[in-house]
Coordinates of C-alpha atoms in Angstrom, one line a residue:
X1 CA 70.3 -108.4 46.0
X2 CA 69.9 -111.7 47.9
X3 CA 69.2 -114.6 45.1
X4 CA 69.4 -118.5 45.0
X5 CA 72.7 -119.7 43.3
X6 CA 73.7 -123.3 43.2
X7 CA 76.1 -125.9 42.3
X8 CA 75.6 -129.0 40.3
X9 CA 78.0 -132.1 39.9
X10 CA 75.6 -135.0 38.5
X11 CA 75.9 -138.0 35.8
X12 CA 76.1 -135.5 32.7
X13 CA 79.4 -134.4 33.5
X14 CA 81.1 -136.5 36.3
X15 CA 81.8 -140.6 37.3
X16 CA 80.5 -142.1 40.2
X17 CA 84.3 -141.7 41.5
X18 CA 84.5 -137.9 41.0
X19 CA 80.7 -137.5 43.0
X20 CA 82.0 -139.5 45.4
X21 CA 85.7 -137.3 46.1
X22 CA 83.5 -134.1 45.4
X23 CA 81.3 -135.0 49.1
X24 CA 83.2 -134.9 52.3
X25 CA 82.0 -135.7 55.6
X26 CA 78.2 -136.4 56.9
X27 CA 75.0 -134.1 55.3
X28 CA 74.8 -132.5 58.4
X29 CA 78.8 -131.6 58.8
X30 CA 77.9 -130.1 55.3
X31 CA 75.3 -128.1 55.5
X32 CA 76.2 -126.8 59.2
X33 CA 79.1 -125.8 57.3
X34 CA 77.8 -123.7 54.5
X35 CA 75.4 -122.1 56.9
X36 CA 77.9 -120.9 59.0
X37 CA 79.6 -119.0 55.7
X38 CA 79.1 -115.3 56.8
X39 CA 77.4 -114.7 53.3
X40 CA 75.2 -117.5 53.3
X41 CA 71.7 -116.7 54.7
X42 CA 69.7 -120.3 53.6
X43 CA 71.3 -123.7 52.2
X44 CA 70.0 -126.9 51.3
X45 CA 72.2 -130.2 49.7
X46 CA 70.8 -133.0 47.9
X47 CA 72.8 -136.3 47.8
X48 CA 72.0 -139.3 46.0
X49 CA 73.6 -141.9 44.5
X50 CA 73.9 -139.6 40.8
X51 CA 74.3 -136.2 41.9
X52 CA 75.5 -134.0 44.3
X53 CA 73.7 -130.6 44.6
X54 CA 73.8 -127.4 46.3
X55 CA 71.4 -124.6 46.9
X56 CA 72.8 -121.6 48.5
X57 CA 70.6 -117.6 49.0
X58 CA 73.5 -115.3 49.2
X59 CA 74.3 -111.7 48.3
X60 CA 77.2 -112.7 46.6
X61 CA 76.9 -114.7 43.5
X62 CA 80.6 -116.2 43.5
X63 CA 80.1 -118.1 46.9
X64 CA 79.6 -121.5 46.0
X65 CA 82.8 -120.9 43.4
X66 CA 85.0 -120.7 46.7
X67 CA 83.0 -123.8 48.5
X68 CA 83.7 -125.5 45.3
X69 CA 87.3 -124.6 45.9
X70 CA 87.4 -125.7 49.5
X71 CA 85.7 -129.2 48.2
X72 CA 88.7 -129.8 45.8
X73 CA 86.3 -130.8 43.0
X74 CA 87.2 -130.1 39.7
X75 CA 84.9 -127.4 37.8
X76 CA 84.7 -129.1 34.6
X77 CA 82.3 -131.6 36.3
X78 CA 80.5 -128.7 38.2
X79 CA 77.7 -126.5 36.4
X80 CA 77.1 -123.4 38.6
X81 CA 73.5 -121.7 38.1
X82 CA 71.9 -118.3 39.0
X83 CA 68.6 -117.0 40.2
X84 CA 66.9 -118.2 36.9
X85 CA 68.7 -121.0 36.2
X86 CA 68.3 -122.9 39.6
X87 CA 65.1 -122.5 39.8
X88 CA 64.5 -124.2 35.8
X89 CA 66.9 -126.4 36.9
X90 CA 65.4 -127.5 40.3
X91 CA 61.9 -127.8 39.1
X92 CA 63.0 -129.9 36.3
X93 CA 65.0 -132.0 38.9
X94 CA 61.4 -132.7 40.9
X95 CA 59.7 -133.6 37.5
X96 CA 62.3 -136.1 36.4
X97 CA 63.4 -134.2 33.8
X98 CA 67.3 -134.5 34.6
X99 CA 67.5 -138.1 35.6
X100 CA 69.2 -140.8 33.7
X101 CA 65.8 -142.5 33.2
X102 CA 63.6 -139.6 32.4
X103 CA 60.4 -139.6 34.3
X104 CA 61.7 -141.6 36.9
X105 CA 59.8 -141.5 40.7
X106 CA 62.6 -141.7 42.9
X107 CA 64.3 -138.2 42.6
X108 CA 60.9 -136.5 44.1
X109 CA 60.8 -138.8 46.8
X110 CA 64.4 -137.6 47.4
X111 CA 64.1 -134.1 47.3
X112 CA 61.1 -134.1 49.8
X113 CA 63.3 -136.2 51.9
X114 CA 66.7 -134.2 51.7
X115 CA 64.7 -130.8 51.4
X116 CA 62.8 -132.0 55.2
X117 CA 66.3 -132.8 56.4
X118 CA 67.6 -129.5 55.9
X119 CA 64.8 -127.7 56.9
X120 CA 64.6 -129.5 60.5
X121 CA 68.4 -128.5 60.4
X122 CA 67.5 -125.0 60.7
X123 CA 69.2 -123.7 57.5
X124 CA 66.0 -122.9 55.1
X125 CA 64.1 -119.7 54.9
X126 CA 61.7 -118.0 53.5
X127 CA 63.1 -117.6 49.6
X128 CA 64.3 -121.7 49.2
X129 CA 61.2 -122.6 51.3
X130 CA 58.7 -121.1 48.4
X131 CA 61.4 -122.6 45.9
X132 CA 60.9 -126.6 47.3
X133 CA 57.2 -125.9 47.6
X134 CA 57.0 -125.0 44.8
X135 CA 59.5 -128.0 43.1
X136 CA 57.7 -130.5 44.7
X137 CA 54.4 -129.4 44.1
X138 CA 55.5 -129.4 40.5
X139 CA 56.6 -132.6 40.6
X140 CA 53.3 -133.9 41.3
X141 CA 51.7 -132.2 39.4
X142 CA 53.6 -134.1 35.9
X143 CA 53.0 -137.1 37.5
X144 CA 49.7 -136.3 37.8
X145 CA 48.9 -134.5 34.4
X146 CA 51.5 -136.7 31.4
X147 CA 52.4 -140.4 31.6
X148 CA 56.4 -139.6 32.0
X149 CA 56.5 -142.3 34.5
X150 CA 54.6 -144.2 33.0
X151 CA 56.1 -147.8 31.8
X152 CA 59.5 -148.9 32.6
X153 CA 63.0 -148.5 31.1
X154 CA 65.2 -151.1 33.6
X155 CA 65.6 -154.8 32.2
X156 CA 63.6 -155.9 35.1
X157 CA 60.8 -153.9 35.3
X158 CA 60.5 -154.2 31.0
X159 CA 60.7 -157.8 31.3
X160 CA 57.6 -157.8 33.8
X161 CA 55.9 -155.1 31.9
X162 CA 56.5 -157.6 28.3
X163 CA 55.4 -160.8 30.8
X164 CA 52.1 -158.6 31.3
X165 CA 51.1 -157.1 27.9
X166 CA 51.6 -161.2 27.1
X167 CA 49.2 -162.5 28.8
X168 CA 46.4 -159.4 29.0
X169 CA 47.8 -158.7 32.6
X170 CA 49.2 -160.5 35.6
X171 CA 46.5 -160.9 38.1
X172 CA 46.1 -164.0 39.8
X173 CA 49.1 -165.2 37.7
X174 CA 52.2 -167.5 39.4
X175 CA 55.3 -166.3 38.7
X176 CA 58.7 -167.9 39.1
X177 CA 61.8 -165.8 39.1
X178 CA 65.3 -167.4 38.5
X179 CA 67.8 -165.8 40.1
X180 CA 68.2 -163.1 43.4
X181 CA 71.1 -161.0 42.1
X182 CA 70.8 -157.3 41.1
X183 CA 68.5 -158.3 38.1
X184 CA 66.3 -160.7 39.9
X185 CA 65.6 -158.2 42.5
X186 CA 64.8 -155.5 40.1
X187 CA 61.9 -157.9 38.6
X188 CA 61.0 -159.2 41.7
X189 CA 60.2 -155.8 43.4
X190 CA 58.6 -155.2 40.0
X191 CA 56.6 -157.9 40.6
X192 CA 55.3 -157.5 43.8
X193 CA 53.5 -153.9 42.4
X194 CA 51.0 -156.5 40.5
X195 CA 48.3 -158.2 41.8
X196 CA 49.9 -161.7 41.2
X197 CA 48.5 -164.8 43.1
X198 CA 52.3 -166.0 44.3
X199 CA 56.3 -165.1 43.4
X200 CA 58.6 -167.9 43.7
X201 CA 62.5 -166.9 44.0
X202 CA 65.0 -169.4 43.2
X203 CA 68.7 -168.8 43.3
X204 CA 71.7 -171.2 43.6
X205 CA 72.2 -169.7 47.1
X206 CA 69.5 -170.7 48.6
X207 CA 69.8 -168.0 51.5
X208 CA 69.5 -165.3 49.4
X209 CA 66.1 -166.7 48.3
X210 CA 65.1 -166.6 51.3
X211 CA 65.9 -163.2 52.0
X212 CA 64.5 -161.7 48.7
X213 CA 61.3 -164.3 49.2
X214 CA 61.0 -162.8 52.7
X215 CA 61.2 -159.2 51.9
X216 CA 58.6 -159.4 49.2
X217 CA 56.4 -162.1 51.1
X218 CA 57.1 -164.7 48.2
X219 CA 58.8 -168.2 48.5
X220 CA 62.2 -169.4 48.1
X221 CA 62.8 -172.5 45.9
X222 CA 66.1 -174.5 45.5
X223 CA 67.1 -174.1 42.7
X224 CA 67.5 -178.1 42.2
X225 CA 63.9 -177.8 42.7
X226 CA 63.1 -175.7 39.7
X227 CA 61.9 -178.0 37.5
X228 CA 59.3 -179.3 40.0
X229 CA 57.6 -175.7 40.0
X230 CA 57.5 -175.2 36.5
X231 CA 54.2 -177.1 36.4
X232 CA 52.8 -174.7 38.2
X233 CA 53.6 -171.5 36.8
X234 CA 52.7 -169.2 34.7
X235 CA 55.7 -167.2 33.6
X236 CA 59.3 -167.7 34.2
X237 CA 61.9 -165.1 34.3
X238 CA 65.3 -166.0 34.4
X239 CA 68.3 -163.6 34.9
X240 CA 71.2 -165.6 36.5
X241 CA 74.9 -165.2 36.1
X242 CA 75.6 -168.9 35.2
X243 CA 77.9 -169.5 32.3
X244 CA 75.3 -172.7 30.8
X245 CA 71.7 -172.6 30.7
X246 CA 69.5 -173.1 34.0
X247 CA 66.4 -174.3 31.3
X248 CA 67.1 -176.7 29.0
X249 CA 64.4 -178.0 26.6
X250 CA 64.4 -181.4 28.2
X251 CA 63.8 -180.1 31.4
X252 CA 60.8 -177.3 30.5
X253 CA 59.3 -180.7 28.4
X254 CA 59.6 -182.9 31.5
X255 CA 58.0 -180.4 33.3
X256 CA 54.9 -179.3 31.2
X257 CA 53.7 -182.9 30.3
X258 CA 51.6 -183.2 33.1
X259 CA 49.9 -179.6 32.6
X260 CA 47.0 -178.2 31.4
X261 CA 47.1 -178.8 27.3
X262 CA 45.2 -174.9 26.9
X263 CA 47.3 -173.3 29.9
X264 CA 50.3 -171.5 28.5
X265 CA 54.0 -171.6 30.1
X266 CA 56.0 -168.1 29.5
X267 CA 59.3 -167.9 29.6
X268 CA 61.5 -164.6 29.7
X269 CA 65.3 -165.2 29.6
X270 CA 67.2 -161.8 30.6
X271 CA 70.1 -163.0 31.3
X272 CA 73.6 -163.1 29.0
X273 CA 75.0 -165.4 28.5
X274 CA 71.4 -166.9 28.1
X275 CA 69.6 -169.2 30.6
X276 CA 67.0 -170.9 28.8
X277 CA 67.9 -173.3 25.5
X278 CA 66.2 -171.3 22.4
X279 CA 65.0 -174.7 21.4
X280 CA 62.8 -174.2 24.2
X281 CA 60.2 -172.3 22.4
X282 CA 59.7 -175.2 20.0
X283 CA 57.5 -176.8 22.7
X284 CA 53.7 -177.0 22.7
X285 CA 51.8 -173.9 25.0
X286 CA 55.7 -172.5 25.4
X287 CA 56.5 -169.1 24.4
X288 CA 60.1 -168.0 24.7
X289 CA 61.1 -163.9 25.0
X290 CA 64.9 -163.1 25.8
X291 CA 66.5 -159.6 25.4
X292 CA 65.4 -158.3 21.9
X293 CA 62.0 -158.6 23.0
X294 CA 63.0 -156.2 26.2
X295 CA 64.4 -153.8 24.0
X296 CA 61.4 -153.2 21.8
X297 CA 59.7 -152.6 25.1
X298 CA 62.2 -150.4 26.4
X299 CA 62.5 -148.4 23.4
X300 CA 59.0 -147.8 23.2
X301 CA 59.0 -146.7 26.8
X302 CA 61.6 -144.3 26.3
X303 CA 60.5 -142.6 22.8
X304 CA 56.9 -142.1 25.0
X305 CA 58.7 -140.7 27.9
X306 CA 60.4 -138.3 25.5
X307 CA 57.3 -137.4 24.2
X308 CA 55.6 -136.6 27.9
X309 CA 58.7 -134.5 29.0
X310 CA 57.3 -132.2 26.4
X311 CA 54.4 -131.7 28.2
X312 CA 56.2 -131.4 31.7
X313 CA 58.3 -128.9 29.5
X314 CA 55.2 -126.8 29.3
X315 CA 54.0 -127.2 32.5
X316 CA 57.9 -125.9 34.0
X317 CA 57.7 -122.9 32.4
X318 CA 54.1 -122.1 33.3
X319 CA 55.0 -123.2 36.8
X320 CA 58.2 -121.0 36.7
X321 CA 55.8 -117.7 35.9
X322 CA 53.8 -118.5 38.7
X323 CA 56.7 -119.0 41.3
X324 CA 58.6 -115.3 40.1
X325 CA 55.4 -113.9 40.6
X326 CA 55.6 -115.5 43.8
X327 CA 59.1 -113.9 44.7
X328 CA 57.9 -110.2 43.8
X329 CA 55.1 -110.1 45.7
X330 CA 56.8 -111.9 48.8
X331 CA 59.5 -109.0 48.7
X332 CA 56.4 -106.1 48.1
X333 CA 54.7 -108.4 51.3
X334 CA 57.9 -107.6 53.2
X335 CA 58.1 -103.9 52.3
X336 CA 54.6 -103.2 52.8
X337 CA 54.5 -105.1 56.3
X338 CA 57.2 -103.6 57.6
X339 CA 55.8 -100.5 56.6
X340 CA 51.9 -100.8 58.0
X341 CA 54.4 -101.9 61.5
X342 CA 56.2 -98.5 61.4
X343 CA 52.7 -96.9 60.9
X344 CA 51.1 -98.6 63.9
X345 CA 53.9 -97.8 66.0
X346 CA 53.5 -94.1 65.2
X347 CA 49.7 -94.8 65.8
X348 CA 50.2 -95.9 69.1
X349 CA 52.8 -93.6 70.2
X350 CA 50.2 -90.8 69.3
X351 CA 47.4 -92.4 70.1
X352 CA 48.6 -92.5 73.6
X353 CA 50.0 -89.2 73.9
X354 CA 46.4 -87.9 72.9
X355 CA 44.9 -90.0 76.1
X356 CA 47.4 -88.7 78.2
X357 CA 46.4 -85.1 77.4
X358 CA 42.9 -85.1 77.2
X359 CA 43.1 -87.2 80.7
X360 CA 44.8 -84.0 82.1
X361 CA 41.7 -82.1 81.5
X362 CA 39.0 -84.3 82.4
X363 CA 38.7 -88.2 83.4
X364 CA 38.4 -90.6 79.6
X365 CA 36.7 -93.6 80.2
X366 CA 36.5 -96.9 77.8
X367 CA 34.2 -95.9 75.1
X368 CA 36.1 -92.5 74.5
X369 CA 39.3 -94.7 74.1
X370 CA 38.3 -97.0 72.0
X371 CA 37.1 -93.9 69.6
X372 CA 40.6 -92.4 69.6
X373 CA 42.2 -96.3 69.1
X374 CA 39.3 -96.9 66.1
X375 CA 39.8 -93.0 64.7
X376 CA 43.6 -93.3 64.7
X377 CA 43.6 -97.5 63.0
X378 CA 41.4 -96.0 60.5
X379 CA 43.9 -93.0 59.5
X380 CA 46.7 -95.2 59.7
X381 CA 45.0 -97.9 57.2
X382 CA 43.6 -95.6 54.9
X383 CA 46.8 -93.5 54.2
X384 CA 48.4 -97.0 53.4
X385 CA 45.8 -98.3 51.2
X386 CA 46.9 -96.9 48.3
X387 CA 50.8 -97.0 48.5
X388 CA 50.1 -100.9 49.2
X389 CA 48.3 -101.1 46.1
X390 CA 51.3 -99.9 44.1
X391 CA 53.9 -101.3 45.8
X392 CA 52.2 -104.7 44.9
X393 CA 51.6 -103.8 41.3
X394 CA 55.2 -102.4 41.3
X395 CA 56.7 -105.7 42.5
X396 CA 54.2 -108.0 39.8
X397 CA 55.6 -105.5 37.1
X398 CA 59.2 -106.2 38.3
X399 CA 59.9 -102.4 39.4
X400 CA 62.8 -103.5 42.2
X401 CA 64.4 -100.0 41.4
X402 CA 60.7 -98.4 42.9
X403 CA 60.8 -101.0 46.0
X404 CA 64.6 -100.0 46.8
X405 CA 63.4 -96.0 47.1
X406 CA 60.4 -96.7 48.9
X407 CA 62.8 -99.3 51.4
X408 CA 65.1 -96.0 51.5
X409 CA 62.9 -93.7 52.1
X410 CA 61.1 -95.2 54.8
X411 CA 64.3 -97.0 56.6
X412 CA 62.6 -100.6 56.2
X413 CA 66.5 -102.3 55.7
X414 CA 67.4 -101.6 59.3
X415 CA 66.9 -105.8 60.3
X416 CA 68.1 -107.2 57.0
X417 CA 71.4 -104.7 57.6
X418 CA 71.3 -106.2 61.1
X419 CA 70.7 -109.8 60.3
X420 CA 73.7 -109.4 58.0
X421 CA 76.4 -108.4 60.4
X422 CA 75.1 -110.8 63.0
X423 CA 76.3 -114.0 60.5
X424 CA 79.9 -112.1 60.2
X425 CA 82.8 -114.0 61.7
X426 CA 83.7 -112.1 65.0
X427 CA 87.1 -111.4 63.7
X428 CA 85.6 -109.5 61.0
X429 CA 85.9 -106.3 63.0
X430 CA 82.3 -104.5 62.1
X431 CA 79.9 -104.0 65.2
X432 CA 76.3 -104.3 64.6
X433 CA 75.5 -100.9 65.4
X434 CA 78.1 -99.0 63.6
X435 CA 76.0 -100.5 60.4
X436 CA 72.4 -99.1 61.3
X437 CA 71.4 -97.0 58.5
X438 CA 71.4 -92.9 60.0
X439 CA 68.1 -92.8 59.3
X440 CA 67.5 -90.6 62.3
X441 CA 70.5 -88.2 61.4
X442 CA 68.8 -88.0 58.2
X443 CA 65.7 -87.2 59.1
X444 CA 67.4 -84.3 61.4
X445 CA 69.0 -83.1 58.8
X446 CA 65.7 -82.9 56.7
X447 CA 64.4 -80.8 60.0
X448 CA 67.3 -78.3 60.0
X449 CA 66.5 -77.5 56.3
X450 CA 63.3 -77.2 56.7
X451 CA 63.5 -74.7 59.5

């Protein structure tokens, strides 16, 4: 039976290093090159920066062991699923169930992305097209029904998110970030989510500020020129690498004496070793957070995540029902289509030899064939009626062993058989035809005894 498999390398099991020896070559080179397997009949890959992942339908379950092979990457930093298990596995993927932040946004975005990708490459179908529908549907719908994304889990984004439960929000605030390196961007972009009335980035490269300033439509500030804008903002956050501190308490004191008396000056240090003097906080209107504050934050986050993914737990396996439903009806949808198409074919042929006869006798003008087309759709529809109905009920019930007979009996495997030894390598020695099923043999056989 032909059934998703896959192949998982990802940050439970493997090093960036491994991920990045287990991918060869360009997506494309990739996937052109499972495709062309003669036992693969629909792929899709996802690559991002964590994970490496491959969805293969197949008839043969130990496929993606020999690609693993021909990758050279190890199996101990490889979990291989079946049927069930991909499909659990891929909708918990969508609802940010298996990231390293749990709950995080980004995966789905990447999955619709890498998903599109393959499917404009030609090398989807029918079976992982209902499966991606389905996973990203899912995935919205988490987003959409628990707050598992909700809050944030990063150093940056906590120290924004402590900066705002501070100060009863951060609209219409000024900010001032210290520092455009990995941190500073994370809390800048963080920043620029919120309805702030101006971002400020200062960095001791002053380019670099520019860029990050520019990118978030902010300003740049020197960082000589720090002190100068602290009388105008409302929160600092500070995250440089420097080895001595970027705010001392003479210069935050300096710079608050002209301010308001009521207007408060907050100052969030993220950095290690720290930026801003913890004497600092001694000052009038000046409140001082560095990392243990983040933490609390952080943790809190994380323990409310944890308690969301229960709920998207829930929702998978309700969702995971729903889309095996899906697959048995799709597969009595096949049998019973091909199967109302060999019926009209035998309509039509006997419809017409009818005509044909009865115009030997006597002319039969447009009114008497349209009675012979309308007797002979009605015969042929209400002979299927009821084998339709059971065929579907069948599938819903699981009955594949009932669905194989009925294919059998009625020769509906003739283009899957076909389909098959058209993806064979030439070499392979089996022509097409030499693999039709002998239905017609059969069925002369059948005659003989019956005579």
């Amino acid at each position: 039976m032909t059934e998703i498999s896959s192949m998982v390398i990802s940050h439970k099991k493997a090093k960036i290093e491994e991920m990045e020896s287990a991918w060869h070559g360009d997506l494309d080179g990739l996937l052109h090159n499972l495709y062309n397997h003669e036992y693969v009949h629909e792929c899709v890959v996802l690559k991002t920066c964590n994970r490496v992942e491959i969805y293969v339908v197949s008839p043969s379950s130990s496929i993606l062991f020999s690609f693993a092979k021909e990758m050279g990457a190890s199996t101990h930093i490889i979990d291989f699923y079946g049927h069930d298990e991909s499909l659990e596995h891929l909708l918990r993927l969508a609802g940010g169930l298996e990231s390293m932040i749990v709950g995080e946004d980004q995966i789905l975005g990447q999955i619709k992305e890498l998903y599109a990708y393959s499917k404009k490459a030609g090398t989807t179908g029918k079976i992982l097209d209902t499966a991606f529908d389905k996973a990203i549907q899912v995935g919205k719908r988490i987003r959409n029904e628990t707050r598992i994304n909700k809050g944030s889990v990063s150093i940056g984004s906590a120290a924004v998110d402590l900066a705002e439960e501070i100060l009863d929000g951060l609209t219409g605030k000024s900010v001032l970030v210290i520092g455009a390196g990995e941190i500073g961007v994370l809390v800048a972009k963080a920043l620029a989510e919120k309805d702030i009335e101006a971002i400020y980035i200062a960095n001791r490269t002053f380019k670099k500020a520019e860029e990050l300033a520019y990118e978030l439509g902010g300003y740049a500030v020197k960082l000589n020129d720090v002190q100068s804008q602290l009388k105008s903002a409302d929160v600092v956050i500070s995250g440089t690498g420097a080895p001595h501190y970027i705010l001392t308490r003479e210069i935050v004191e300096k710079a608050i004496k002209d301010r308001d008396k009521n207007r408060k000056l907050l100052l969030i240090d993220i950095a290690n070793p720290r930026d801003i003097e913890e004497s600092a906080a001694e000052l009038d209107n000046v409140e001082l957070c560095n990392i243990d504050n983040l933490r609390v934050i952080s943790e809190r986050t994380l323990k409310m995540r944890k308690e969301e993914a229960k709920k998207a737990e829930d929702i998978i396996q309700e969702e995971i029902k729903l889309l095996n439903l899906q697959y048995k009806r799709q597969r009595a949808d096949k049998i019973i289509s091909e199967l109302y198409k060999q019926v009209y074919d035998v309509r039509m042929r006997e419809r017409e030899k009818a005509v044909n006869r009865l115009c030997a006798y006597h002319t039969i003008g447009k009114i008497e064939t349209e009675v012979l087309d309308d007797l002979t759709h009605s015969i042929a529809n209400k002979i299927l009626a009821e084998p339709t109905k059971v065929l579907r009920q069948a599938a819903e019930l699981g009955n594949d062993e009932f669905l194989d007979v009925v294919s059998r009996v009625f020769c509906l495997e003739k283009d899957k058989v076909k389909v098959k030894a058209e993806k064979m390598k030439p070499d392979c020695g089996i022509k097409v035809e030499n693999m039709k099923p002998d239905c017609e043999s059969a069925r002369d056989r059948v005659s003989e005894k019956s005579n």
